[in-house]
Amino acid sequence: MSEEILKKLEEAMYDGEADLVGTLTEQALNEGVAPTDIIEKGGIVALDRLGKDFSEMIVFLPQLMLAGDAMNKLLQIVKPHLSEKDNIAHGKVIIGTAKGDFHDIGKSLVATQLAVNGFEIMDIGTNVSTNEFLQKAEEMGVDIIAISSLLTTSQYYMEDCIKRLKDEGKRGKYHVIVGGGPIRPPYAEQIGADGYSRTAYGCVSLCKELMKKEPGSGFVAIDE
Ligand code: B12
């Protein structure tokens, strides 16, 4: 039963039918499908298919844009159903998407997961410059700077942020974690990040793990 509705949801997402996605998401929740399954099996699976088809020129930018809107609709409905496991403040995190990159779905999912799992989270949006990351981190006194990037042309700014922290003698002040579609653990380690996680759910364990360590004292990757 749940497989049937998730398949319908995946197809509606692939087709960028935001209203239908909304209706099917509500229906899936009413039928007791787990919110995390709705996000992953109904939403992310379709976005991954679209990404592949976009590379092969089977679909084009307008289809990606419609699917992006449909995914945001799904998340808006599912978010209140993600369980709040505890209210203990585990740490303060600032999150944004790197300069030049406007993809916000993955970043927002990470922010939501951290928030519902007891982190204080400041989402500073997309197209965030290194200056902005560093300035806001300072103002807000965060423990972790989280940078998302889906474009190979923007991922350089992750490295730039870590380099600036080193140059300014502030590397020991913040953990820097990175993620997003094209980012892989070897790259994250090579640029000197403190952590990487492949998924938003893994990011919660990653941040909890890092809160026990000093920034810059070793790399942690959650690739589950
Ligand atoms: C939807 C989409 C769009 C939408 C974005 C809508 C929105 N509001 O975000 C629109 C249409 C706007 C778009 C535009 C473009 N896109 Co686009 N897009 C996608 C698509 C299909 C899905 C992305 C997505 O949301 N995935 C679902 C989320 C949940 O996954 P995620 O972001 O990876 O996040 C997960 C993890 O990575 C992790 N995570 C994410 N961030 C972080 C951060 C941290 C700190 C951690 C620990 C973990 C973490 O947790 C998340 C949840 O599990 C991808 C293909 C793909 N499969 O990724 C292409 C893709 C990313 N886009 C691509 C391209 C080329 C573009 C454009 C340049 C196209 C163009 N010619 O204009 C523009 C760029 C605009 C810009 N400057 O940003 C390429 C990038 C290629 C590359 N490697 O550089 C891809 C891979 C498609 C492809 N195969 O070619 N896109």
PDB file of C-alpha atoms and ligand atoms in Angstrom:
ATOM      1  CA  MET A   1       0.000   0.000   0.000  1.00  0.00           C
ATOM      2  CA  SER A   2       2.654   2.492   1.041  1.00  0.00           C
ATOM      3  CA  GLU A   3       4.775   1.453  -1.942  1.00  0.00           C
ATOM      4  CA  GLU A   4       1.903   2.289  -4.284  1.00  0.00           C
ATOM      5  CA  ILE A   5       1.416   5.816  -2.946  1.00  0.00           C
ATOM      6  CA  LEU A   6       5.163   6.464  -2.843  1.00  0.00           C
ATOM      7  CA  LYS A   7       5.444   5.423  -6.490  1.00  0.00           C
ATOM      8  CA  LYS A   8       2.598   7.819  -7.412  1.00  0.00           C
ATOM      9  CA  LEU A   9       4.344  10.547  -5.447  1.00  0.00           C
ATOM     10  CA  GLU A  10       7.651   9.896  -7.210  1.00  0.00           C
ATOM     11  CA  GLU A  11       5.951  10.189 -10.602  1.00  0.00           C
ATOM     12  CA  ALA A  12       4.088  13.396  -9.652  1.00  0.00           C
ATOM     13  CA  MET A  13       7.374  14.839  -8.366  1.00  0.00           C
ATOM     14  CA  TYR A  14       9.196  13.877 -11.551  1.00  0.00           C
ATOM     15  CA  ASP A  15       6.419  15.599 -13.545  1.00  0.00           C
ATOM     16  CA  GLY A  16       6.639  18.707 -11.325  1.00  0.00           C
ATOM     17  CA  GLU A  17       2.934  18.555 -10.418  1.00  0.00           C
ATOM     18  CA  ALA A  18       3.103  20.526  -7.155  1.00  0.00           C
ATOM     19  CA  ASP A  19      -0.640  20.368  -6.377  1.00  0.00           C
ATOM     20  CA  LEU A  20      -0.798  16.622  -6.945  1.00  0.00           C
ATOM     21  CA  VAL A  21       2.395  16.199  -4.875  1.00  0.00           C
ATOM     22  CA  GLY A  22       0.653  18.123  -2.073  1.00  0.00           C
ATOM     23  CA  THR A  23      -2.437  15.904  -2.207  1.00  0.00           C
ATOM     24  CA  LEU A  24      -0.434  12.659  -2.355  1.00  0.00           C
ATOM     25  CA  THR A  25       1.832  13.781   0.487  1.00  0.00           C
ATOM     26  CA  GLU A  26      -1.205  14.433   2.721  1.00  0.00           C
ATOM     27  CA  GLN A  27      -2.650  11.072   1.692  1.00  0.00           C
ATOM     28  CA  ALA A  28       0.603   9.246   2.454  1.00  0.00           C
ATOM     29  CA  LEU A  29       0.799  10.851   5.907  1.00  0.00           C
ATOM     30  CA  ASN A  30      -2.825   9.872   6.573  1.00  0.00           C
ATOM     31  CA  GLU A  31      -2.027   6.304   5.564  1.00  0.00           C
ATOM     32  CA  GLY A  32       0.801   6.256   8.118  1.00  0.00           C
ATOM     33  CA  VAL A  33       3.766   6.350   5.734  1.00  0.00           C
ATOM     34  CA  ALA A  34       6.892   7.522   7.609  1.00  0.00           C
ATOM     35  CA  PRO A  35       7.771  11.183   6.871  1.00  0.00           C
ATOM     36  CA  THR A  36      11.377  10.191   6.128  1.00  0.00           C
ATOM     37  CA  ASP A  37      10.165   7.656   3.514  1.00  0.00           C
ATOM     38  CA  ILE A  38       7.983  10.329   1.930  1.00  0.00           C
ATOM     39  CA  ILE A  39      11.001  12.655   1.629  1.00  0.00           C
ATOM     40  CA  GLU A  40      13.417  10.020   0.358  1.00  0.00           C
ATOM     41  CA  LYS A  41      11.311   7.574  -1.655  1.00  0.00           C
ATOM     42  CA  GLY A  42       8.695  10.060  -2.860  1.00  0.00           C
ATOM     43  CA  GLY A  43      10.894  13.131  -3.341  1.00  0.00           C
ATOM     44  CA  ILE A  44      14.651  12.608  -3.521  1.00  0.00           C
ATOM     45  CA  VAL A  45      14.395   9.516  -5.772  1.00  0.00           C
ATOM     46  CA  ALA A  46      12.521  11.583  -8.379  1.00  0.00           C
ATOM     47  CA  LEU A  47      14.999  14.483  -8.132  1.00  0.00           C
ATOM     48  CA  ASP A  48      17.877  12.051  -8.660  1.00  0.00           C
ATOM     49  CA  ARG A  49      16.171  10.634 -11.754  1.00  0.00           C
ATOM     50  CA  LEU A  50      15.594  14.164 -13.040  1.00  0.00           C
ATOM     51  CA  GLY A  51      19.238  15.054 -12.430  1.00  0.00           C
ATOM     52  CA  LYS A  52      20.350  12.085 -14.546  1.00  0.00           C
ATOM     53  CA  ASP A  53      17.834  12.849 -17.278  1.00  0.00           C
ATOM     54  CA  PHE A  54      18.920  16.505 -17.239  1.00  0.00           C
ATOM     55  CA  SER A  55      22.539  15.419 -17.830  1.00  0.00           C
ATOM     56  CA  GLU A  56      21.394  13.337 -20.793  1.00  0.00           C
ATOM     57  CA  MET A  57      19.231  16.177 -22.137  1.00  0.00           C
ATOM     58  CA  ILE A  58      16.026  14.173 -21.733  1.00  0.00           C
ATOM     59  CA  VAL A  59      14.579  16.931 -19.499  1.00  0.00           C
ATOM     60  CA  PHE A  60      15.480  20.629 -19.337  1.00  0.00           C
ATOM     61  CA  LEU A  61      15.694  23.488 -16.838  1.00  0.00           C
ATOM     62  CA  PRO A  62      11.927  24.256 -16.655  1.00  0.00           C
ATOM     63  CA  GLN A  63      11.269  20.658 -15.545  1.00  0.00           C
ATOM     64  CA  LEU A  64      13.937  20.979 -12.818  1.00  0.00           C
ATOM     65  CA  MET A  65      12.343  24.231 -11.654  1.00  0.00           C
ATOM     66  CA  LEU A  66       8.863  22.689 -11.449  1.00  0.00           C
ATOM     67  CA  ALA A  67      10.249  19.704  -9.543  1.00  0.00           C
ATOM     68  CA  GLY A  68      12.093  22.069  -7.171  1.00  0.00           C
ATOM     69  CA  ASP A  69       8.780  23.806  -6.376  1.00  0.00           C
ATOM     70  CA  ALA A  70       7.032  20.457  -5.948  1.00  0.00           C
ATOM     71  CA  MET A  71       9.748  19.261  -3.530  1.00  0.00           C
ATOM     72  CA  ASN A  72       9.392  22.423  -1.481  1.00  0.00           C
ATOM     73  CA  LYS A  73       5.638  21.779  -1.311  1.00  0.00           C
ATOM     74  CA  LEU A  74       6.296  18.219  -0.055  1.00  0.00           C
ATOM     75  CA  LEU A  75       8.743  19.463   2.588  1.00  0.00           C
ATOM     76  CA  GLN A  76       6.368  22.182   3.767  1.00  0.00           C
ATOM     77  CA  ILE A  77       3.699  19.536   4.471  1.00  0.00           C
ATOM     78  CA  VAL A  78       6.042  16.912   5.945  1.00  0.00           C
ATOM     79  CA  LYS A  79       8.152  19.173   8.197  1.00  0.00           C
ATOM     80  CA  PRO A  80       5.628  19.466  11.068  1.00  0.00           C
ATOM     81  CA  HIS A  81       5.492  15.652  11.176  1.00  0.00           C
ATOM     82  CA  LEU A  82       9.209  15.106  11.704  1.00  0.00           C
ATOM     83  CA  SER A  83       9.475  14.143  15.341  1.00  0.00           C
ATOM     84  CA  GLU A  84      11.185  16.315  17.873  1.00  0.00           C
ATOM     85  CA  LYS A  85      13.321  13.765  19.698  1.00  0.00           C
ATOM     86  CA  ASP A  86      14.532  16.048  22.475  1.00  0.00           C
ATOM     87  CA  ASN A  87      14.844  19.702  23.277  1.00  0.00           C
ATOM     88  CA  ILE A  88      18.356  19.783  24.656  1.00  0.00           C
ATOM     89  CA  ALA A  89      20.442  22.395  22.841  1.00  0.00           C
ATOM     90  CA  HIS A  90      23.248  20.337  21.297  1.00  0.00           C
ATOM     91  CA  GLY A  91      25.014  23.284  19.710  1.00  0.00           C
ATOM     92  CA  LYS A  92      24.619  26.265  17.418  1.00  0.00           C
ATOM     93  CA  VAL A  93      24.885  25.815  13.670  1.00  0.00           C
ATOM     94  CA  ILE A  94      24.898  28.308  10.836  1.00  0.00           C
ATOM     95  CA  ILE A  95      24.009  26.880   7.429  1.00  0.00           C
ATOM     96  CA  GLY A  96      23.962  28.248   3.895  1.00  0.00           C
ATOM     97  CA  THR A  97      24.573  27.325   0.267  1.00  0.00           C
ATOM     98  CA  ALA A  98      27.909  28.453  -1.179  1.00  0.00           C
ATOM     99  CA  LYS A  99      28.348  31.539  -3.354  1.00  0.00           C
ATOM    100  CA  GLY A 100      26.972  31.226  -6.888  1.00  0.00           C
ATOM    101  CA  ASP A 101      24.708  28.328  -5.942  1.00  0.00           C
ATOM    102  CA  PHE A 102      20.933  28.747  -5.509  1.00  0.00           C
ATOM    103  CA  HIS A 103      20.031  25.111  -4.765  1.00  0.00           C
ATOM    104  CA  ASP A 104      18.259  25.150  -1.416  1.00  0.00           C
ATOM    105  CA  ILE A 105      16.328  21.894  -0.995  1.00  0.00           C
ATOM    106  CA  GLY A 106      19.142  19.781   0.523  1.00  0.00           C
ATOM    107  CA  LYS A 107      20.390  22.641   2.680  1.00  0.00           C
ATOM    108  CA  SER A 108      16.879  23.254   4.054  1.00  0.00           C
ATOM    109  CA  LEU A 109      16.454  19.547   4.750  1.00  0.00           C
ATOM    110  CA  VAL A 110      19.697  19.501   6.751  1.00  0.00           C
ATOM    111  CA  ALA A 111      18.556  22.607   8.658  1.00  0.00           C
ATOM    112  CA  THR A 112      15.211  20.982   9.469  1.00  0.00           C
ATOM    113  CA  GLN A 113      16.782  17.720  10.659  1.00  0.00           C
ATOM    114  CA  LEU A 114      19.223  19.553  12.908  1.00  0.00           C
ATOM    115  CA  ALA A 115      16.461  21.774  14.313  1.00  0.00           C
ATOM    116  CA  VAL A 116      14.132  18.886  15.144  1.00  0.00           C
ATOM    117  CA  ASN A 117      17.027  17.087  16.797  1.00  0.00           C
ATOM    118  CA  GLY A 118      17.833  19.850  19.247  1.00  0.00           C
ATOM    119  CA  PHE A 119      20.367  22.072  17.460  1.00  0.00           C
ATOM    120  CA  GLU A 120      19.943  25.827  17.349  1.00  0.00           C
ATOM    121  CA  ILE A 121      20.101  26.557  13.651  1.00  0.00           C
ATOM    122  CA  MET A 122      20.456  29.726  11.605  1.00  0.00           C
ATOM    123  CA  ASP A 123      19.711  29.284   7.920  1.00  0.00           C
ATOM    124  CA  ILE A 124      21.301  32.175   6.023  1.00  0.00           C
ATOM    125  CA  GLY A 125      20.028  31.090   2.616  1.00  0.00           C
ATOM    126  CA  THR A 126      21.683  30.518  -0.725  1.00  0.00           C
ATOM    127  CA  ASN A 127      24.477  32.266  -2.656  1.00  0.00           C
ATOM    128  CA  VAL A 128      26.338  32.978   0.594  1.00  0.00           C
ATOM    129  CA  SER A 129      29.816  34.495   0.276  1.00  0.00           C
ATOM    130  CA  THR A 130      32.746  33.522   2.488  1.00  0.00           C
ATOM    131  CA  ASN A 131      32.612  36.978   4.112  1.00  0.00           C
ATOM    132  CA  GLU A 132      28.965  36.507   4.980  1.00  0.00           C
ATOM    133  CA  PHE A 133      29.554  33.034   6.481  1.00  0.00           C
ATOM    134  CA  LEU A 134      32.393  34.318   8.647  1.00  0.00           C
ATOM    135  CA  GLN A 135      30.665  37.528   9.684  1.00  0.00           C
ATOM    136  CA  LYS A 136      27.401  35.795  10.647  1.00  0.00           C
ATOM    137  CA  ALA A 137      29.252  32.960  12.449  1.00  0.00           C
ATOM    138  CA  GLU A 138      31.047  35.586  14.546  1.00  0.00           C
ATOM    139  CA  GLU A 139      27.884  37.607  15.259  1.00  0.00           C
ATOM    140  CA  MET A 140      25.902  34.523  16.244  1.00  0.00           C
ATOM    141  CA  GLY A 141      28.665  32.759  18.173  1.00  0.00           C
ATOM    142  CA  VAL A 142      28.083  29.424  16.453  1.00  0.00           C
ATOM    143  CA  ASP A 143      29.852  26.096  17.023  1.00  0.00           C
ATOM    144  CA  ILE A 144      29.483  24.782  13.481  1.00  0.00           C
ATOM    145  CA  ILE A 145      29.543  26.370  10.019  1.00  0.00           C
ATOM    146  CA  ALA A 146      27.667  24.135   7.546  1.00  0.00           C
ATOM    147  CA  ILE A 147      28.148  24.735   3.829  1.00  0.00           C
ATOM    148  CA  SER A 148      26.099  23.111   1.097  1.00  0.00           C
ATOM    149  CA  SER A 149      27.034  23.059  -2.585  1.00  0.00           C
ATOM    150  CA  LEU A 150      25.556  21.246  -5.560  1.00  0.00           C
ATOM    151  CA  LEU A 151      27.597  22.977  -8.226  1.00  0.00           C
ATOM    152  CA  THR A 152      31.193  22.055  -8.885  1.00  0.00           C
ATOM    153  CA  THR A 153      31.765  25.728  -9.736  1.00  0.00           C
ATOM    154  CA  SER A 154      30.698  26.768  -6.208  1.00  0.00           C
ATOM    155  CA  GLN A 155      32.350  24.106  -4.095  1.00  0.00           C
ATOM    156  CA  TYR A 156      35.600  26.087  -4.160  1.00  0.00           C
ATOM    157  CA  TYR A 157      34.029  28.473  -1.636  1.00  0.00           C
ATOM    158  CA  MET A 158      33.989  25.689   0.977  1.00  0.00           C
ATOM    159  CA  GLU A 159      37.757  25.509   0.736  1.00  0.00           C
ATOM    160  CA  ASP A 160      37.947  29.301   0.702  1.00  0.00           C
ATOM    161  CA  CYS A 161      36.041  29.526   3.986  1.00  0.00           C
ATOM    162  CA  ILE A 162      38.391  27.064   5.731  1.00  0.00           C
ATOM    163  CA  LYS A 163      41.442  28.831   4.316  1.00  0.00           C
ATOM    164  CA  ARG A 164      40.169  32.216   5.538  1.00  0.00           C
ATOM    165  CA  LEU A 165      39.600  30.812   9.026  1.00  0.00           C
ATOM    166  CA  LYS A 166      43.192  29.525   9.049  1.00  0.00           C
ATOM    167  CA  ASP A 167      44.605  32.784   7.697  1.00  0.00           C
ATOM    168  CA  GLU A 168      42.734  34.776  10.332  1.00  0.00           C
ATOM    169  CA  GLY A 169      43.826  32.446  13.164  1.00  0.00           C
ATOM    170  CA  LYS A 170      40.231  31.335  13.808  1.00  0.00           C
ATOM    171  CA  ARG A 171      40.368  27.700  12.667  1.00  0.00           C
ATOM    172  CA  GLY A 172      40.052  26.484  16.266  1.00  0.00           C
ATOM    173  CA  LYS A 173      36.873  28.479  16.767  1.00  0.00           C
ATOM    174  CA  TYR A 174      34.404  26.686  14.493  1.00  0.00           C
ATOM    175  CA  HIS A 175      33.822  23.227  13.068  1.00  0.00           C
ATOM    176  CA  VAL A 176      33.252  23.415   9.322  1.00  0.00           C
ATOM    177  CA  ILE A 177      31.078  20.734   7.732  1.00  0.00           C
ATOM    178  CA  VAL A 178      30.337  20.343   4.049  1.00  0.00           C
ATOM    179  CA  GLY A 179      27.877  18.438   1.882  1.00  0.00           C
ATOM    180  CA  GLY A 180      25.655  18.464  -1.188  1.00  0.00           C
ATOM    181  CA  GLY A 181      25.242  16.285  -4.285  1.00  0.00           C
ATOM    182  CA  PRO A 182      28.752  16.299  -5.813  1.00  0.00           C
ATOM    183  CA  ILE A 183      30.711  16.473  -2.537  1.00  0.00           C
ATOM    184  CA  ARG A 184      32.487  13.268  -1.508  1.00  0.00           C
ATOM    185  CA  PRO A 185      34.402  12.456   1.714  1.00  0.00           C
ATOM    186  CA  PRO A 186      37.913  12.520   0.128  1.00  0.00           C
ATOM    187  CA  TYR A 187      37.299  16.041  -1.174  1.00  0.00           C
ATOM    188  CA  ALA A 188      35.899  17.192   2.184  1.00  0.00           C
ATOM    189  CA  GLU A 189      38.921  15.776   4.017  1.00  0.00           C
ATOM    190  CA  GLN A 190      41.375  17.188   1.502  1.00  0.00           C
ATOM    191  CA  ILE A 191      40.101  20.772   1.930  1.00  0.00           C
ATOM    192  CA  GLY A 192      40.449  20.426   5.718  1.00  0.00           C
ATOM    193  CA  ALA A 193      36.764  20.236   6.682  1.00  0.00           C
ATOM    194  CA  ASP A 194      35.869  18.788  10.095  1.00  0.00           C
ATOM    195  CA  GLY A 195      33.050  16.711   8.726  1.00  0.00           C
ATOM    196  CA  TYR A 196      30.958  15.433   5.867  1.00  0.00           C
ATOM    197  CA  SER A 197      27.618  13.695   5.718  1.00  0.00           C
ATOM    198  CA  ARG A 198      25.905  12.241   2.685  1.00  0.00           C
ATOM    199  CA  THR A 199      22.407  12.772   4.088  1.00  0.00           C
ATOM    200  CA  ALA A 200      20.514  15.218   6.261  1.00  0.00           C
ATOM    201  CA  TYR A 201      19.831  12.461   8.807  1.00  0.00           C
ATOM    202  CA  GLY A 202      23.520  11.568   9.001  1.00  0.00           C
ATOM    203  CA  CYS A 203      24.257  15.218   9.622  1.00  0.00           C
ATOM    204  CA  VAL A 204      22.627  14.992  13.058  1.00  0.00           C
ATOM    205  CA  SER A 205      25.043  12.234  14.209  1.00  0.00           C
ATOM    206  CA  LEU A 206      27.893  14.117  12.558  1.00  0.00           C
ATOM    207  CA  CYS A 207      27.180  17.334  14.472  1.00  0.00           C
ATOM    208  CA  LYS A 208      26.678  15.462  17.761  1.00  0.00           C
ATOM    209  CA  GLU A 209      30.021  13.713  17.229  1.00  0.00           C
ATOM    210  CA  LEU A 210      31.809  16.969  16.414  1.00  0.00           C
ATOM    211  CA  MET A 211      30.437  18.718  19.502  1.00  0.00           C
ATOM    212  CA  LYS A 212      32.611  16.299  21.546  1.00  0.00           C
ATOM    213  CA  LYS A 213      35.764  17.346  19.690  1.00  0.00           C
ATOM    214  CA  GLU A 214      37.867  20.452  19.151  1.00  0.00           C
ATOM    215  CA  PRO A 215      37.495  22.118  15.738  1.00  0.00           C
ATOM    216  CA  GLY A 216      40.282  21.161  13.337  1.00  0.00           C
ATOM    217  CA  SER A 217      41.205  18.033  15.344  1.00  0.00           C
ATOM    218  CA  GLY A 218      40.292  15.319  12.816  1.00  0.00           C
ATOM    219  CA  PHE A 219      37.858  14.513  10.059  1.00  0.00           C
ATOM    220  CA  VAL A 220      34.532  12.691  10.568  1.00  0.00           C
ATOM    221  CA  ALA A 221      32.519  11.305   7.636  1.00  0.00           C
ATOM    222  CA  ILE A 222      29.028   9.840   7.903  1.00  0.00           C
ATOM    223  CA  ASP A 223      28.433   8.092   4.607  1.00  0.00           C
ATOM    224  CA  GLU A 224      25.419   5.962   5.586  1.00  0.00           C
TER     225      GLU A 224
HETATM  226  C1  B12 B   1      16.144  20.686  -8.393  1.00  0.00           C
HETATM  227  C2  B12 B   1      17.419  21.084  -9.106  1.00  0.00           C
HETATM  228  C3  B12 B   1      17.545  22.417  -9.523  1.00  0.00           C
HETATM  229  C4  B12 B   1      16.517  23.489  -9.164  1.00  0.00           C
HETATM  230  C5  B12 B   1      16.814  23.945  -7.710  1.00  0.00           C
HETATM  231  C6  B12 B   1      15.537  24.301  -6.963  1.00  0.00           C
HETATM  232  C7  B12 B   1      15.832  24.608  -5.514  1.00  0.00           C
HETATM  233  N1  B12 B   1      14.925  25.378  -4.938  1.00  0.00           N
HETATM  234  O1  B12 B   1      16.810  24.194  -4.909  1.00  0.00           O
HETATM  235  C8  B12 B   1      16.850  24.606 -10.221  1.00  0.00           C
HETATM  236  C9  B12 B   1      15.958  24.408 -11.417  1.00  0.00           C
HETATM  237  C10 B12 B   1      16.693  26.042  -9.734  1.00  0.00           C
HETATM  238  C11 B12 B   1      18.283  24.238 -10.612  1.00  0.00           C
HETATM  239  C12 B12 B   1      19.138  25.111 -11.251  1.00  0.00           C
HETATM  240  C13 B12 B   1      20.377  24.750 -11.739  1.00  0.00           C
HETATM  241  N2  B12 B   1      20.937  23.527 -11.717  1.00  0.00           N
HETATM  242 CO1  B12 B   1      20.216  22.043 -10.668  1.00  0.00          CO
HETATM  243  N3  B12 B   1      19.551  20.422 -10.022  1.00  0.00           N
HETATM  244  C14 B12 B   1      18.459  20.125  -9.359  1.00  0.00           C
HETATM  245  C15 B12 B   1      18.446  18.606  -9.055  1.00  0.00           C
HETATM  246  C16 B12 B   1      17.529  17.902 -10.074  1.00  0.00           C
HETATM  247  C17 B12 B   1      18.015  18.192  -7.666  1.00  0.00           C
HETATM  248  C18 B12 B   1      18.759  18.877  -6.515  1.00  0.00           C
HETATM  249  C19 B12 B   1      18.084  18.539  -5.201  1.00  0.00           C
HETATM  250  O2  B12 B   1      17.364  19.350  -4.651  1.00  0.00           O
HETATM  251  N4  B12 B   1      18.267  17.276  -4.752  1.00  0.00           N
HETATM  252  C20 B12 B   1      17.614  16.759  -3.527  1.00  0.00           C
HETATM  253  C21 B12 B   1      18.381  17.196  -2.284  1.00  0.00           C
HETATM  254  C22 B12 B   1      17.652  16.698  -1.033  1.00  0.00           C
HETATM  255  O3  B12 B   1      19.668  16.594  -2.354  1.00  0.00           O
HETATM  256  P1  B12 B   1      21.029  17.376  -1.985  1.00  0.00           P
HETATM  257  O4  B12 B   1      20.884  18.815  -2.259  1.00  0.00           O
HETATM  258  O5  B12 B   1      22.162  16.634  -2.561  1.00  0.00           O
HETATM  259  O6  B12 B   1      21.082  17.285  -0.393  1.00  0.00           O
HETATM  260  C23 B12 B   1      21.250  16.095   0.348  1.00  0.00           C
HETATM  261  C24 B12 B   1      22.720  15.763   0.647  1.00  0.00           C
HETATM  262  O7  B12 B   1      23.597  16.133  -0.362  1.00  0.00           O
HETATM  263  C25 B12 B   1      22.982  16.402   1.982  1.00  0.00           C
HETATM  264  N5  B12 B   1      23.434  17.802   2.039  1.00  0.00           N
HETATM  265  C26 B12 B   1      23.061  18.864   1.291  1.00  0.00           C
HETATM  266  N6  B12 B   1      23.646  19.979   1.717  1.00  0.00           N
HETATM  267  C27 B12 B   1      24.418  19.656   2.762  1.00  0.00           C
HETATM  268  C28 B12 B   1      25.226  20.439   3.587  1.00  0.00           C
HETATM  269  C29 B12 B   1      25.942  19.833   4.600  1.00  0.00           C
HETATM  270  C30 B12 B   1      26.810  20.674   5.469  1.00  0.00           C
HETATM  271  C31 B12 B   1      25.851  18.428   4.801  1.00  0.00           C
HETATM  272  C32 B12 B   1      26.640  17.786   5.866  1.00  0.00           C
HETATM  273  C33 B12 B   1      25.013  17.638   3.989  1.00  0.00           C
HETATM  274  C34 B12 B   1      24.316  18.264   2.984  1.00  0.00           C
HETATM  275  O8  B12 B   1      21.744  16.316   2.639  1.00  0.00           O
HETATM  276  C35 B12 B   1      20.657  16.420   1.714  1.00  0.00           C
HETATM  277  C36 B12 B   1      19.534  15.533   2.136  1.00  0.00           C
HETATM  278  O9  B12 B   1      19.871  14.207   2.313  1.00  0.00           O
HETATM  279  C37 B12 B   1      19.975  18.251  -9.255  1.00  0.00           C
HETATM  280  C38 B12 B   1      20.283  16.791  -9.615  1.00  0.00           C
HETATM  281  C39 B12 B   1      20.614  15.969  -8.378  1.00  0.00           C
HETATM  282  N7  B12 B   1      20.295  14.725  -8.430  1.00  0.00           N
HETATM  283  O10 B12 B   1      21.180  16.463  -7.405  1.00  0.00           O
HETATM  284  C40 B12 B   1      20.390  19.268 -10.320  1.00  0.00           C
HETATM  285  C41 B12 B   1      21.857  19.700 -10.391  1.00  0.00           C
HETATM  286  C42 B12 B   1      22.447  19.896  -9.008  1.00  0.00           C
HETATM  287  N8  B12 B   1      21.759  21.002 -11.071  1.00  0.00           N
HETATM  288  C43 B12 B   1      22.719  21.201 -11.921  1.00  0.00           C
HETATM  289  C44 B12 B   1      22.858  22.361 -12.729  1.00  0.00           C
HETATM  290  C45 B12 B   1      23.964  22.326 -13.781  1.00  0.00           C
HETATM  291  C46 B12 B   1      22.028  23.483 -12.559  1.00  0.00           C
HETATM  292  C47 B12 B   1      22.114  24.810 -13.326  1.00  0.00           C
HETATM  293  C48 B12 B   1      23.537  25.359 -13.546  1.00  0.00           C
HETATM  294  C49 B12 B   1      21.371  24.606 -14.672  1.00  0.00           C
HETATM  295  C50 B12 B   1      21.438  25.764 -15.645  1.00  0.00           C
HETATM  296  N9  B12 B   1      21.945  25.443 -16.795  1.00  0.00           N
HETATM  297  O11 B12 B   1      21.050  26.868 -15.327  1.00  0.00           O
HETATM  298  C51 B12 B   1      21.277  25.739 -12.420  1.00  0.00           C
HETATM  299  C52 B12 B   1      22.157  26.440 -11.363  1.00  0.00           C
HETATM  300  C53 B12 B   1      21.494  27.609 -10.705  1.00  0.00           C
HETATM  301  C54 B12 B   1      22.358  28.128  -9.566  1.00  0.00           C
HETATM  302  N10 B12 B   1      23.219  29.086  -9.842  1.00  0.00           N
HETATM  303  O12 B12 B   1      22.287  27.606  -8.477  1.00  0.00           O
HETATM  304  C55 B12 B   1      23.700  20.037 -11.958  1.00  0.00           C
HETATM  305  C56 B12 B   1      25.015  20.350 -11.218  1.00  0.00           C
HETATM  306  C57 B12 B   1      26.223  19.765 -11.917  1.00  0.00           C
HETATM  307  C58 B12 B   1      27.480  20.091 -11.148  1.00  0.00           C
HETATM  308  N11 B12 B   1      28.027  19.090 -10.472  1.00  0.00           N
HETATM  309  O13 B12 B   1      27.941  21.199 -11.128  1.00  0.00           O
HETATM  310  C59 B12 B   1      22.835  18.871 -11.358  1.00  0.00           C
HETATM  311  C60 B12 B   1      23.652  17.791 -10.619  1.00  0.00           C
HETATM  312  C61 B12 B   1      22.035  18.242 -12.534  1.00  0.00           C
HETATM  313  C62 B12 B   1      22.935  17.519 -13.531  1.00  0.00           C
HETATM  314  N12 B12 B   1      23.005  16.207 -13.464  1.00  0.00           N
HETATM  315  O14 B12 B   1      23.562  18.137 -14.352  1.00  0.00           O
HETATM  316  N13 B12 B   1      18.566  22.943 -10.276  1.00  0.00           N
END
